[in-house]
Amino acid sequence: MRFLLDTNIISNITKPSPSESLLAWMEEQNEYDLCICSLTIAEIRRGILEKPFGKRRNELEMWFSGPEGPQALFAGRVLSFDEAAALIWARLMSEAKAKGRPRSALDTIVAAVAQANNCIVVTDNDKDFADVATINPLRKPLE
């Protein structure tokens, strides 16, 4: 099974104190089954560019362009919004509108890329990924 990591998952990992349950889940996975989409790279880069100049922005800039940054870490596993994903995106957006539950266009791109590549979306954003196969390793399972 392959997983497409949503931007909020990558962001969590870069926090000074990332989620322990997320880190534990990621350690259990085969790294070649973990992917991101090109939109995630764009969202992360935009987030860095929008931060004020200072220590945290410099740290994120170095991380982003370094060997642990998303492009290096996921080399060969960055999935694109291609023609197949575009057709899925159109269907997901129109179905949501017909149900009176409009979707976030950007999150629906992630969902469409995941479906086009037979991936499960790993996210902490249940609302915008309704009706899409997801897993949320930030939430501890009920015992």
PDB file of C-alpha atoms in Angstrom:
ATOM      1  CA  MET A   1       0.000   0.000   0.000  1.00  0.00           C
ATOM      2  CA  ARG A   2       1.274   3.453  -0.919  1.00  0.00           C
ATOM      3  CA  PHE A   3       0.563   6.601   1.052  1.00  0.00           C
ATOM      4  CA  LEU A   4       0.411  10.218  -0.088  1.00  0.00           C
ATOM      5  CA  LEU A   5       1.452  12.529   2.751  1.00  0.00           C
ATOM      6  CA  ASP A   6      -0.600  15.710   2.944  1.00  0.00           C
ATOM      7  CA  THR A   7       1.187  19.014   3.505  1.00  0.00           C
ATOM      8  CA  ASN A   8       0.051  19.172   7.147  1.00  0.00           C
ATOM      9  CA  ILE A   9       1.850  15.886   7.801  1.00  0.00           C
ATOM     10  CA  ILE A  10       5.136  17.209   6.376  1.00  0.00           C
ATOM     11  CA  SER A  11       4.652  20.439   8.339  1.00  0.00           C
ATOM     12  CA  ASN A  12       4.137  18.483  11.549  1.00  0.00           C
ATOM     13  CA  ILE A  13       7.404  16.632  11.031  1.00  0.00           C
ATOM     14  CA  THR A  14       9.309  19.934  10.749  1.00  0.00           C
ATOM     15  CA  LYS A  15       7.970  21.271  14.051  1.00  0.00           C
ATOM     16  CA  PRO A  16      10.401  21.495  16.962  1.00  0.00           C
ATOM     17  CA  SER A  17       8.268  18.827  18.705  1.00  0.00           C
ATOM     18  CA  PRO A  18       6.592  16.681  16.024  1.00  0.00           C
ATOM     19  CA  SER A  19       3.794  14.274  16.860  1.00  0.00           C
ATOM     20  CA  GLU A  20       5.183  11.140  18.490  1.00  0.00           C
ATOM     21  CA  SER A  21       2.368   9.013  17.083  1.00  0.00           C
ATOM     22  CA  LEU A  22       3.118  10.327  13.585  1.00  0.00           C
ATOM     23  CA  LEU A  23       6.831   9.590  13.908  1.00  0.00           C
ATOM     24  CA  ALA A  24       6.064   6.089  15.205  1.00  0.00           C
ATOM     25  CA  TRP A  25       3.700   5.444  12.290  1.00  0.00           C
ATOM     26  CA  MET A  26       6.258   6.680   9.751  1.00  0.00           C
ATOM     27  CA  GLU A  27       8.968   4.452  11.213  1.00  0.00           C
ATOM     28  CA  GLU A  28       6.711   1.441  10.618  1.00  0.00           C
ATOM     29  CA  GLN A  29       6.341   2.264   6.902  1.00  0.00           C
ATOM     30  CA  ASN A  30       8.566   1.346   4.003  1.00  0.00           C
ATOM     31  CA  GLU A  31       9.982   4.696   2.866  1.00  0.00           C
ATOM     32  CA  TYR A  32       9.312   3.773  -0.779  1.00  0.00           C
ATOM     33  CA  ASP A  33       5.589   3.585   0.018  1.00  0.00           C
ATOM     34  CA  LEU A  34       5.548   7.203   1.244  1.00  0.00           C
ATOM     35  CA  CYS A  35       4.951   9.858  -1.420  1.00  0.00           C
ATOM     36  CA  ILE A  36       4.099  13.524  -1.647  1.00  0.00           C
ATOM     37  CA  CYS A  37       2.558  15.462  -4.502  1.00  0.00           C
ATOM     38  CA  SER A  38       4.029  18.407  -6.342  1.00  0.00           C
ATOM     39  CA  LEU A  39       1.408  20.671  -4.743  1.00  0.00           C
ATOM     40  CA  THR A  40       2.880  19.857  -1.325  1.00  0.00           C
ATOM     41  CA  ILE A  41       6.252  21.193  -2.448  1.00  0.00           C
ATOM     42  CA  ALA A  42       4.528  24.380  -3.629  1.00  0.00           C
ATOM     43  CA  GLU A  43       2.570  24.795  -0.378  1.00  0.00           C
ATOM     44  CA  ILE A  44       5.653  24.254   1.767  1.00  0.00           C
ATOM     45  CA  ARG A  45       7.736  26.669  -0.299  1.00  0.00           C
ATOM     46  CA  ARG A  46       4.997  29.297  -0.175  1.00  0.00           C
ATOM     47  CA  GLY A  47       4.753  28.878   3.607  1.00  0.00           C
ATOM     48  CA  ILE A  48       8.482  29.445   3.983  1.00  0.00           C
ATOM     49  CA  LEU A  49       8.469  32.494   1.693  1.00  0.00           C
ATOM     50  CA  GLU A  50       5.581  34.027   3.652  1.00  0.00           C
ATOM     51  CA  LYS A  51       7.429  33.740   6.996  1.00  0.00           C
ATOM     52  CA  PRO A  52       9.166  36.863   8.250  1.00  0.00           C
ATOM     53  CA  PHE A  53      12.922  36.934   7.848  1.00  0.00           C
ATOM     54  CA  GLY A  54      14.625  35.482  10.877  1.00  0.00           C
ATOM     55  CA  LYS A  55      16.014  32.371  12.507  1.00  0.00           C
ATOM     56  CA  ARG A  56      12.996  30.086  11.899  1.00  0.00           C
ATOM     57  CA  ARG A  57      12.721  31.045   8.230  1.00  0.00           C
ATOM     58  CA  ASN A  58      16.459  30.467   7.767  1.00  0.00           C
ATOM     59  CA  GLU A  59      16.171  27.022   9.405  1.00  0.00           C
ATOM     60  CA  LEU A  60      13.251  26.108   7.150  1.00  0.00           C
ATOM     61  CA  GLU A  61      15.080  27.397   4.047  1.00  0.00           C
ATOM     62  CA  MET A  62      18.086  25.225   4.901  1.00  0.00           C
ATOM     63  CA  TRP A  63      15.853  22.205   5.588  1.00  0.00           C
ATOM     64  CA  PHE A  64      13.861  22.714   2.372  1.00  0.00           C
ATOM     65  CA  SER A  65      16.917  22.851   0.119  1.00  0.00           C
ATOM     66  CA  GLY A  66      18.965  20.307   2.070  1.00  0.00           C
ATOM     67  CA  PRO A  67      19.203  16.507   2.086  1.00  0.00           C
ATOM     68  CA  GLU A  68      16.239  16.174   4.489  1.00  0.00           C
ATOM     69  CA  GLY A  69      14.024  18.563   2.508  1.00  0.00           C
ATOM     70  CA  PRO A  70      10.979  17.275   0.651  1.00  0.00           C
ATOM     71  CA  GLN A  71      12.504  17.219  -2.833  1.00  0.00           C
ATOM     72  CA  ALA A  72      15.573  15.279  -1.691  1.00  0.00           C
ATOM     73  CA  LEU A  73      13.789  13.039   0.798  1.00  0.00           C
ATOM     74  CA  PHE A  74      11.034  12.085  -1.657  1.00  0.00           C
ATOM     75  CA  ALA A  75      13.145  12.010  -4.829  1.00  0.00           C
ATOM     76  CA  GLY A  76      11.368   9.776  -7.330  1.00  0.00           C
ATOM     77  CA  ARG A  77       8.243   9.785  -5.145  1.00  0.00           C
ATOM     78  CA  VAL A  78       6.827  13.246  -5.903  1.00  0.00           C
ATOM     79  CA  LEU A  79       3.547  12.619  -7.707  1.00  0.00           C
ATOM     80  CA  SER A  80       2.273  15.143 -10.244  1.00  0.00           C
ATOM     81  CA  PHE A  81      -1.157  16.537 -10.954  1.00  0.00           C
ATOM     82  CA  ASP A  82      -1.450  14.932 -14.370  1.00  0.00           C
ATOM     83  CA  GLU A  83      -4.289  14.278 -16.797  1.00  0.00           C
ATOM     84  CA  ALA A  84      -5.650  11.290 -14.828  1.00  0.00           C
ATOM     85  CA  ALA A  85      -5.638  13.322 -11.611  1.00  0.00           C
ATOM     86  CA  ALA A  86      -7.272  16.268 -13.410  1.00  0.00           C
ATOM     87  CA  LEU A  87     -10.225  14.121 -14.444  1.00  0.00           C
ATOM     88  CA  ILE A  88     -10.602  12.742 -10.914  1.00  0.00           C
ATOM     89  CA  TRP A  89     -10.360  16.289  -9.494  1.00  0.00           C
ATOM     90  CA  ALA A  90     -13.190  17.458 -11.750  1.00  0.00           C
ATOM     91  CA  ARG A  91     -15.397  14.563 -10.617  1.00  0.00           C
ATOM     92  CA  LEU A  92     -14.643  15.075  -6.914  1.00  0.00           C
ATOM     93  CA  MET A  93     -15.305  18.819  -7.124  1.00  0.00           C
ATOM     94  CA  SER A  94     -18.584  18.418  -9.027  1.00  0.00           C
ATOM     95  CA  GLU A  95     -19.835  15.613  -6.746  1.00  0.00           C
ATOM     96  CA  ALA A  96     -19.143  17.714  -3.664  1.00  0.00           C
ATOM     97  CA  LYS A  97     -20.921  20.726  -5.135  1.00  0.00           C
ATOM     98  CA  ALA A  98     -23.928  18.566  -6.059  1.00  0.00           C
ATOM     99  CA  LYS A  99     -24.089  17.375  -2.426  1.00  0.00           C
ATOM    100  CA  GLY A 100     -23.944  20.970  -1.168  1.00  0.00           C
ATOM    101  CA  ARG A 101     -20.520  20.373   0.414  1.00  0.00           C
ATOM    102  CA  PRO A 102     -17.977  22.289  -1.677  1.00  0.00           C
ATOM    103  CA  ARG A 103     -14.391  21.098  -1.293  1.00  0.00           C
ATOM    104  CA  SER A 104     -11.143  22.996  -0.977  1.00  0.00           C
ATOM    105  CA  ALA A 105      -9.714  23.061  -4.505  1.00  0.00           C
ATOM    106  CA  LEU A 106      -6.131  22.544  -3.270  1.00  0.00           C
ATOM    107  CA  ASP A 107      -6.969  19.662  -0.936  1.00  0.00           C
ATOM    108  CA  THR A 108      -8.996  18.076  -3.712  1.00  0.00           C
ATOM    109  CA  ILE A 109      -5.898  18.167  -5.923  1.00  0.00           C
ATOM    110  CA  VAL A 110      -4.101  16.114  -3.252  1.00  0.00           C
ATOM    111  CA  ALA A 111      -7.049  13.710  -3.105  1.00  0.00           C
ATOM    112  CA  ALA A 112      -7.148  13.383  -6.893  1.00  0.00           C
ATOM    113  CA  VAL A 113      -3.402  12.735  -7.144  1.00  0.00           C
ATOM    114  CA  ALA A 114      -3.764  10.075  -4.445  1.00  0.00           C
ATOM    115  CA  GLN A 115      -6.635   8.351  -6.237  1.00  0.00           C
ATOM    116  CA  ALA A 116      -4.869   8.523  -9.613  1.00  0.00           C
ATOM    117  CA  ASN A 117      -1.856   6.770  -8.061  1.00  0.00           C
ATOM    118  CA  ASN A 118      -3.721   4.291  -5.825  1.00  0.00           C
ATOM    119  CA  CYS A 119      -2.554   5.948  -2.613  1.00  0.00           C
ATOM    120  CA  ILE A 120      -4.202   6.518   0.745  1.00  0.00           C
ATOM    121  CA  VAL A 121      -4.014  10.143   1.895  1.00  0.00           C
ATOM    122  CA  VAL A 122      -2.214  10.618   5.211  1.00  0.00           C
ATOM    123  CA  THR A 123      -3.664  13.761   6.768  1.00  0.00           C
ATOM    124  CA  ASP A 124      -4.907  15.443   9.901  1.00  0.00           C
ATOM    125  CA  ASN A 125      -7.587  17.211   7.849  1.00  0.00           C
ATOM    126  CA  ASP A 126     -10.608  14.926   7.945  1.00  0.00           C
ATOM    127  CA  LYS A 127     -13.064  17.619   6.830  1.00  0.00           C
ATOM    128  CA  ASP A 128     -11.572  18.360   3.415  1.00  0.00           C
ATOM    129  CA  PHE A 129     -10.896  14.704   2.632  1.00  0.00           C
ATOM    130  CA  ALA A 130     -14.388  13.340   3.312  1.00  0.00           C
ATOM    131  CA  ASP A 131     -15.231  10.422   1.009  1.00  0.00           C
ATOM    132  CA  VAL A 132     -11.516   9.854   0.244  1.00  0.00           C
ATOM    133  CA  ALA A 133      -9.426   6.975   1.636  1.00  0.00           C
ATOM    134  CA  THR A 134      -7.420   8.504   4.492  1.00  0.00           C
ATOM    135  CA  ILE A 135      -5.421   7.628   7.557  1.00  0.00           C
ATOM    136  CA  ASN A 136      -4.677   9.992  10.423  1.00  0.00           C
ATOM    137  CA  PRO A 137      -1.660   8.815  12.437  1.00  0.00           C
ATOM    138  CA  LEU A 138      -1.778  11.941  14.603  1.00  0.00           C
ATOM    139  CA  ARG A 139      -4.860  10.613  16.350  1.00  0.00           C
ATOM    140  CA  LYS A 140      -4.290   7.809  18.747  1.00  0.00           C
ATOM    141  CA  PRO A 141      -6.718   4.922  18.196  1.00  0.00           C
ATOM    142  CA  LEU A 142      -9.389   4.423  20.804  1.00  0.00           C
ATOM    143  CA  GLU A 143      -8.638   1.525  23.089  1.00  0.00           C
TER     144      GLU A 143
END
